[in-house]
Amino acid sequence: MRTSLLVMILSGSLTGCWETVETYGEALWSDDDQAFAVVWMRYEQKTVGDVLGNRATRDHQSRIYVQARAGGPLTQLTSARTGIPESLYFMRQAGYLLFTETVAGVMGPERVIYTVGTEEADAMPTAVFRHRGPTGEPGQDCA
């Protein structure tokens, strides 16, 4: 019985092809409600899940876009990044956007807060704070 369960788990994780997924993630209004920011994401995902239905993903890329409330085109605020922004704070009146990401650090996962000016297109965000410690990821509660 144990062998057949192991075979089921392995076969579910080893079968299937990779497909490219493009979607929009988190979106939020600016502090003055005159614009919004949205995260565009591209990644590859297995076409078949494991026995629990979880589908593996890899090769994550993201960009942050902004758009005025009145409409118009989405303006690309950040260049393409690996990983996915986890939290956004759009301070339009002050001219910046903050976002967090969990990145691989030398001593393990780090949560990093980045800032980027909202007047620049395709800008490179600046890390303003790094924290090693709980990341919310299972098994990674200690630094």
PDB file of C-alpha atoms in Angstrom:
ATOM      1  CA  MET A   1       0.000   0.000   0.000  1.00  0.00           C
ATOM      2  CA  ARG A   2       2.808   2.430   0.881  1.00  0.00           C
ATOM      3  CA  THR A   3       4.569   1.718  -2.414  1.00  0.00           C
ATOM      4  CA  SER A   4       1.443   2.395  -4.483  1.00  0.00           C
ATOM      5  CA  LEU A   5       0.849   5.674  -2.626  1.00  0.00           C
ATOM      6  CA  LEU A   6       4.450   6.734  -3.261  1.00  0.00           C
ATOM      7  CA  VAL A   7       4.090   5.845  -6.951  1.00  0.00           C
ATOM      8  CA  MET A   8       0.881   7.923  -7.159  1.00  0.00           C
ATOM      9  CA  ILE A   9       2.562  10.929  -5.562  1.00  0.00           C
ATOM     10  CA  LEU A  10       5.658  10.705  -7.767  1.00  0.00           C
ATOM     11  CA  SER A  11       3.723  10.107 -10.964  1.00  0.00           C
ATOM     12  CA  GLY A  12       1.567  13.146 -10.298  1.00  0.00           C
ATOM     13  CA  SER A  13       4.608  15.360  -9.779  1.00  0.00           C
ATOM     14  CA  LEU A  14       6.578  14.003 -12.743  1.00  0.00           C
ATOM     15  CA  THR A  15       3.884  14.055 -15.428  1.00  0.00           C
ATOM     16  CA  GLY A  16       2.442  16.940 -17.361  1.00  0.00           C
ATOM     17  CA  CYS A  17       3.973  19.663 -19.457  1.00  0.00           C
ATOM     18  CA  TRP A  18       4.842  23.232 -18.580  1.00  0.00           C
ATOM     19  CA  GLU A  19       2.514  25.959 -19.884  1.00  0.00           C
ATOM     20  CA  THR A  20       3.068  29.727 -19.792  1.00  0.00           C
ATOM     21  CA  VAL A  21       0.562  31.717 -17.736  1.00  0.00           C
ATOM     22  CA  GLU A  22       0.164  35.499 -17.992  1.00  0.00           C
ATOM     23  CA  THR A  23      -2.177  37.185 -15.534  1.00  0.00           C
ATOM     24  CA  TYR A  24      -2.707  40.232 -13.341  1.00  0.00           C
ATOM     25  CA  GLY A  25      -2.265  39.889  -9.590  1.00  0.00           C
ATOM     26  CA  GLU A  26      -2.716  42.412  -6.805  1.00  0.00           C
ATOM     27  CA  ALA A  27      -4.214  45.790  -7.709  1.00  0.00           C
ATOM     28  CA  LEU A  28      -4.903  48.808  -5.529  1.00  0.00           C
ATOM     29  CA  TRP A  29      -5.940  52.438  -5.671  1.00  0.00           C
ATOM     30  CA  SER A  30      -3.507  55.242  -4.928  1.00  0.00           C
ATOM     31  CA  ASP A  31      -3.771  57.255  -1.722  1.00  0.00           C
ATOM     32  CA  ASP A  32      -5.719  59.997  -3.548  1.00  0.00           C
ATOM     33  CA  ASP A  33      -7.960  57.570  -5.529  1.00  0.00           C
ATOM     34  CA  GLN A  34      -6.811  59.147  -8.825  1.00  0.00           C
ATOM     35  CA  ALA A  35      -4.834  56.159 -10.148  1.00  0.00           C
ATOM     36  CA  PHE A  36      -4.246  52.486  -9.476  1.00  0.00           C
ATOM     37  CA  ALA A  37      -1.297  50.113  -9.562  1.00  0.00           C
ATOM     38  CA  VAL A  38      -1.474  46.511 -10.732  1.00  0.00           C
ATOM     39  CA  VAL A  39       1.014  43.614 -10.812  1.00  0.00           C
ATOM     40  CA  TRP A  40       1.399  41.743 -14.118  1.00  0.00           C
ATOM     41  CA  MET A  41       2.825  38.231 -13.768  1.00  0.00           C
ATOM     42  CA  ARG A  42       4.195  35.595 -16.123  1.00  0.00           C
ATOM     43  CA  TYR A  43       5.248  32.127 -15.022  1.00  0.00           C
ATOM     44  CA  GLU A  44       5.275  28.523 -16.128  1.00  0.00           C
ATOM     45  CA  GLN A  45       2.891  26.063 -14.516  1.00  0.00           C
ATOM     46  CA  LYS A  46       2.546  22.294 -14.745  1.00  0.00           C
ATOM     47  CA  THR A  47      -0.512  21.167 -16.700  1.00  0.00           C
ATOM     48  CA  VAL A  48      -1.084  18.336 -14.202  1.00  0.00           C
ATOM     49  CA  GLY A  49      -1.151  18.691 -10.423  1.00  0.00           C
ATOM     50  CA  ASP A  50      -0.035  16.345  -7.691  1.00  0.00           C
ATOM     51  CA  VAL A  51      -2.477  14.127  -5.777  1.00  0.00           C
ATOM     52  CA  LEU A  52      -3.673  17.184  -3.830  1.00  0.00           C
ATOM     53  CA  GLY A  53      -4.249  19.202  -7.009  1.00  0.00           C
ATOM     54  CA  ASN A  54      -1.278  21.537  -6.448  1.00  0.00           C
ATOM     55  CA  ARG A  55       0.406  22.550  -9.690  1.00  0.00           C
ATOM     56  CA  ALA A  56       4.126  23.392  -9.590  1.00  0.00           C
ATOM     57  CA  THR A  57       5.253  26.784 -10.932  1.00  0.00           C
ATOM     58  CA  ARG A  58       8.629  28.171 -11.996  1.00  0.00           C
ATOM     59  CA  ASP A  59      10.330  31.074 -13.798  1.00  0.00           C
ATOM     60  CA  HIS A  60       8.268  33.869 -12.203  1.00  0.00           C
ATOM     61  CA  GLN A  61       8.492  37.356 -13.710  1.00  0.00           C
ATOM     62  CA  SER A  62       6.535  40.441 -12.740  1.00  0.00           C
ATOM     63  CA  ARG A  63       6.115  44.101 -13.585  1.00  0.00           C
ATOM     64  CA  ILE A  64       4.154  46.843 -11.864  1.00  0.00           C
ATOM     65  CA  TYR A  65       1.933  49.088 -13.973  1.00  0.00           C
ATOM     66  CA  VAL A  66      -0.019  52.235 -13.102  1.00  0.00           C
ATOM     67  CA  GLN A  67      -3.036  53.811 -14.778  1.00  0.00           C
ATOM     68  CA  ALA A  68      -4.972  57.022 -14.175  1.00  0.00           C
ATOM     69  CA  ARG A  69      -8.540  56.706 -12.876  1.00  0.00           C
ATOM     70  CA  ALA A  70      -9.797  58.501 -15.990  1.00  0.00           C
ATOM     71  CA  GLY A  71      -8.401  55.709 -18.173  1.00  0.00           C
ATOM     72  CA  GLY A  72      -5.708  55.650 -20.780  1.00  0.00           C
ATOM     73  CA  PRO A  73      -2.879  53.184 -21.250  1.00  0.00           C
ATOM     74  CA  LEU A  74      -1.203  51.195 -18.503  1.00  0.00           C
ATOM     75  CA  THR A  75       2.233  52.706 -17.843  1.00  0.00           C
ATOM     76  CA  GLN A  76       4.975  50.216 -16.981  1.00  0.00           C
ATOM     77  CA  LEU A  77       6.463  51.451 -13.710  1.00  0.00           C
ATOM     78  CA  THR A  78       9.100  48.756 -13.051  1.00  0.00           C
ATOM     79  CA  SER A  79      11.328  46.758 -15.321  1.00  0.00           C
ATOM     80  CA  ALA A  80      10.810  42.982 -15.434  1.00  0.00           C
ATOM     81  CA  ARG A  81      11.670  41.340 -12.112  1.00  0.00           C
ATOM     82  CA  THR A  82      12.050  37.762 -10.969  1.00  0.00           C
ATOM     83  CA  GLY A  83       9.654  36.950  -8.177  1.00  0.00           C
ATOM     84  CA  ILE A  84       6.294  38.441  -7.341  1.00  0.00           C
ATOM     85  CA  PRO A  85       5.589  41.595  -5.316  1.00  0.00           C
ATOM     86  CA  GLU A  86       3.625  40.595  -2.207  1.00  0.00           C
ATOM     87  CA  SER A  87       2.264  43.899  -0.888  1.00  0.00           C
ATOM     88  CA  LEU A  88       1.787  47.246  -2.636  1.00  0.00           C
ATOM     89  CA  TYR A  89       1.406  50.733  -1.180  1.00  0.00           C
ATOM     90  CA  PHE A  90       0.775  53.403  -3.840  1.00  0.00           C
ATOM     91  CA  MET A  91       1.521  56.867  -2.451  1.00  0.00           C
ATOM     92  CA  ARG A  92       0.764  58.866  -5.613  1.00  0.00           C
ATOM     93  CA  GLN A  93       0.596  62.294  -3.933  1.00  0.00           C
ATOM     94  CA  ALA A  94       4.081  61.773  -2.502  1.00  0.00           C
ATOM     95  CA  GLY A  95       5.342  60.360  -5.821  1.00  0.00           C
ATOM     96  CA  TYR A  96       6.342  56.815  -4.889  1.00  0.00           C
ATOM     97  CA  LEU A  97       5.189  53.211  -4.628  1.00  0.00           C
ATOM     98  CA  LEU A  98       6.368  50.707  -1.992  1.00  0.00           C
ATOM     99  CA  PHE A  99       6.250  46.943  -2.417  1.00  0.00           C
ATOM    100  CA  THR A 100       7.609  43.890  -0.611  1.00  0.00           C
ATOM    101  CA  GLU A 101       9.154  40.697  -1.972  1.00  0.00           C
ATOM    102  CA  THR A 102      10.698  37.638  -0.382  1.00  0.00           C
ATOM    103  CA  VAL A 103      14.109  37.037  -1.947  1.00  0.00           C
ATOM    104  CA  ALA A 104      16.889  34.493  -1.475  1.00  0.00           C
ATOM    105  CA  GLY A 105      19.483  36.005   0.838  1.00  0.00           C
ATOM    106  CA  VAL A 106      22.932  34.802   1.841  1.00  0.00           C
ATOM    107  CA  MET A 107      21.625  33.636   5.239  1.00  0.00           C
ATOM    108  CA  GLY A 108      18.246  32.397   3.955  1.00  0.00           C
ATOM    109  CA  PRO A 109      15.025  34.081   2.810  1.00  0.00           C
ATOM    110  CA  GLU A 110      14.764  37.838   3.347  1.00  0.00           C
ATOM    111  CA  ARG A 111      11.743  40.077   3.106  1.00  0.00           C
ATOM    112  CA  VAL A 112      12.738  43.255   1.270  1.00  0.00           C
ATOM    113  CA  ILE A 113      10.847  46.538   0.976  1.00  0.00           C
ATOM    114  CA  TYR A 114      11.459  48.412  -2.271  1.00  0.00           C
ATOM    115  CA  THR A 115      10.532  51.910  -3.351  1.00  0.00           C
ATOM    116  CA  VAL A 116      10.177  53.277  -6.862  1.00  0.00           C
ATOM    117  CA  GLY A 117       9.264  56.766  -8.062  1.00  0.00           C
ATOM    118  CA  THR A 118       5.937  57.021  -9.872  1.00  0.00           C
ATOM    119  CA  GLU A 119       7.161  59.628 -12.351  1.00  0.00           C
ATOM    120  CA  GLU A 120       9.719  57.313 -13.984  1.00  0.00           C
ATOM    121  CA  ALA A 121       8.738  54.618 -16.478  1.00  0.00           C
ATOM    122  CA  ASP A 122      10.542  51.255 -16.502  1.00  0.00           C
ATOM    123  CA  ALA A 123      12.451  52.212 -13.339  1.00  0.00           C
ATOM    124  CA  MET A 124      14.725  50.057 -11.206  1.00  0.00           C
ATOM    125  CA  PRO A 125      13.339  49.835  -7.635  1.00  0.00           C
ATOM    126  CA  THR A 126      15.599  50.624  -4.675  1.00  0.00           C
ATOM    127  CA  ALA A 127      15.740  48.332  -1.633  1.00  0.00           C
ATOM    128  CA  VAL A 128      15.076  50.419   1.477  1.00  0.00           C
ATOM    129  CA  PHE A 129      14.763  47.695   4.141  1.00  0.00           C
ATOM    130  CA  ARG A 130      15.786  44.033   4.510  1.00  0.00           C
ATOM    131  CA  HIS A 131      14.547  41.653   7.179  1.00  0.00           C
ATOM    132  CA  ARG A 132      15.657  38.096   7.839  1.00  0.00           C
ATOM    133  CA  GLY A 133      13.227  36.018   9.802  1.00  0.00           C
ATOM    134  CA  PRO A 134       9.660  34.737   9.466  1.00  0.00           C
ATOM    135  CA  THR A 135       8.608  34.866   5.848  1.00  0.00           C
ATOM    136  CA  GLY A 136       5.271  33.135   6.073  1.00  0.00           C
ATOM    137  CA  GLU A 137       6.674  30.211   4.100  1.00  0.00           C
ATOM    138  CA  PRO A 138       6.243  26.763   5.661  1.00  0.00           C
ATOM    139  CA  GLY A 139       9.387  25.566   7.391  1.00  0.00           C
ATOM    140  CA  GLN A 140      11.063  28.963   7.185  1.00  0.00           C
ATOM    141  CA  ASP A 141      10.079  30.491  10.506  1.00  0.00           C
ATOM    142  CA  CYS A 142      13.666  30.904  11.746  1.00  0.00           C
ATOM    143  CA  ALA A 143      16.542  32.904  10.297  1.00  0.00           C
TER     144      ALA A 143
END
